[in-house]
Amino acid sequence: MKRTFTYSKRFAVMAALLLTSALSVLAGSEDYYAYNTEVKAYPTGKGFVYVNTEDPGSIIDLTEVKDDAWKESITFEETSTMGSFYCAAKPAEGYVFAGFIRDDYDVETETKTESDFLVSTENPANLERLNGITKKADNGESASKEEVEALMPMDPQNYFRAVFTKVAVNVAEDNDHLGTATISKLVNDTGDELTLTATPADEKCSFDYWEVNGNGEKYSVDPELHITATTPEIYTAHFKHTSDVTLDFGEGKLIPFICNDADCYLPEGVETYTISADSTQASTYGDANTYFTKPIVNDARYYWAGYMDLLYAKGKKTIKAWQTENYSTPSEYSTMQWSGKEGINVDTITVDVPTTYYTLDAENMCFNRVTGLLDPETPYLQLPTSTFDKSNTTAPDVIVIDVNAVIVDGIKDVKASKGTTAKRIYDLQGRRRNNVDQKGVYVFDGKKVYLRK
């Protein structure tokens, strides 16, 4: 027989314990909570749900879920230090998954109220539970797992529904901050008259287009659609921001980029190269004797406003804003800077240590040393001179970015021959050369090559 708790008493205790839990985390300890959770498909008969009840906090791989593991309803108990769990949904034939709802539960009155708000449209989704019960040990320390398990069995106090419908709406990946998509009837079926509405988040955002069933094509540019539900369809709203920009990388090249007035999201296929330097370590740029540098390749897909980096890709890529807040302060954590709309005189910049400045030569994959006034909207690199020489007195004229280093058998492989002049030739000390007459490593048109005599 299940034990029923009086939540009106436990709720006041739990609120205090939640604060205690937060403080205990800071102190390095953990509080365990007992959860009883119900997840069901809604409406009945339109789909199925799955939870790994043996380990609810584990990420779900849909390809590994067996057919008999899908249920119309799942109720499970768990003792955990985390309030979240993973859940997956599978629509029945003729329907689509719209998202997960977390119904409201009042622990004081022990009453449940159905909600119509989708807390997630992801599938699988990481769902957060709001109600848990714990018990403090007699000595006032955090409750152990065994002490909390003793509170079970218990009645459900967290209720979720996976919603299945004929037509659903959602917002494109990483567009959540740019707008919302709503439908006049969340749970609908064949014959229902529906209104689909896409609403930008603010004046810097605008609706772009609707996409249907993820086919990659523009279905409509009208932010409000009036349709009749006939077949299972998911309408995805795409938004754009005034800071969105499309860059053409051609066959592959470096482009300096700064997020000006909004945080931004980088699409797949774009590599980011962070330029950073420690003024006390010449080895920051690899071999300090050659001045060749290979920037750090980042996996970051998000960039804060004011942050600047080098991007490398092929073809056209759209950099999209993903936050609408306006940040105008340039990042102080990057050595890559922007001269701004008025340009800047690098000779007049106030610095704490001797500093050398460079501008990017993207075509030849290198930085060239500069002084004086830079044109408006020019990316430049500022490096403590000690990056190269701890005496703060020596810095190279050219820094070659070693991104596409190759070894060739003879100079002919780069369309030059002994004694000829290439478009741009540098030695490993960054010095410009008119020709090459000795074996060794050189830089021809931005690529590091080895000449075998």
XYZ file of N, CA and C in Angstrom, residues 337-350 357 370-380 382:
81
model
N 41.310 42.655 -32.061
C 40.497 43.826 -31.784
C 39.971 44.421 -33.096
N 39.133 45.428 -32.962
C 38.442 46.044 -34.090
C 38.682 47.548 -34.020
N 39.047 48.155 -35.141
C 39.389 49.576 -35.124
C 38.173 50.485 -35.012
N 36.980 49.925 -35.161
C 35.762 50.705 -35.001
C 35.428 51.545 -36.220
N 34.367 52.311 -36.119
C 33.877 53.090 -37.254
C 34.757 54.295 -37.570
N 35.556 54.719 -36.610
C 36.397 55.902 -36.817
C 37.850 55.542 -37.110
N 38.195 54.255 -37.045
C 39.594 53.888 -37.177
C 40.323 54.133 -35.874
N 41.616 53.797 -35.816
C 42.363 53.970 -34.578
C 43.840 54.134 -34.894
N 44.509 54.936 -34.102
C 45.953 55.107 -34.223
C 46.610 54.231 -33.167
N 47.248 53.144 -33.601
C 47.797 52.177 -32.647
C 48.966 52.769 -31.872
N 49.577 53.835 -32.401
C 50.707 54.438 -31.701
C 50.265 55.188 -30.455
N 48.975 55.496 -30.372
C 48.478 56.281 -29.244
C 47.702 55.444 -28.238
N 47.632 54.131 -28.450
C 46.912 53.259 -27.514
C 47.715 53.133 -26.227
N 47.047 53.324 -25.102
C 47.701 53.201 -23.801
C 47.768 51.744 -23.384
N 51.635 45.652 -32.944
C 50.331 45.556 -33.591
C 50.475 44.980 -35.001
N 52.210 46.590 -38.143
C 51.767 47.921 -38.571
C 52.027 48.936 -37.469
N 52.054 50.194 -37.866
C 52.113 51.321 -36.940
C 51.179 52.408 -37.474
N 50.907 53.391 -36.627
C 50.139 54.533 -37.072
C 48.636 54.297 -37.157
N 47.988 55.015 -38.077
C 46.533 55.028 -38.175
C 46.008 53.847 -38.986
N 45.039 53.151 -38.417
C 44.375 52.054 -39.120
C 43.043 52.557 -39.678
N 42.662 52.051 -40.828
C 41.394 52.426 -41.434
C 40.224 51.988 -40.565
N 39.052 52.618 -40.744
C 37.859 52.174 -40.005
C 37.541 50.712 -40.294
N 36.972 50.065 -39.276
C 36.507 48.685 -39.386
C 37.605 47.752 -39.875
N 38.770 47.903 -39.281
C 39.916 47.049 -39.595
C 40.210 46.138 -38.412
N 40.269 44.829 -38.619
C 40.683 43.943 -37.530
C 42.185 44.038 -37.316
N 42.592 44.049 -36.076
C 44.022 44.086 -35.807
C 44.353 43.225 -34.583
N 46.828 42.740 -31.285
C 47.745 43.428 -30.377
C 48.391 42.397 -29.464
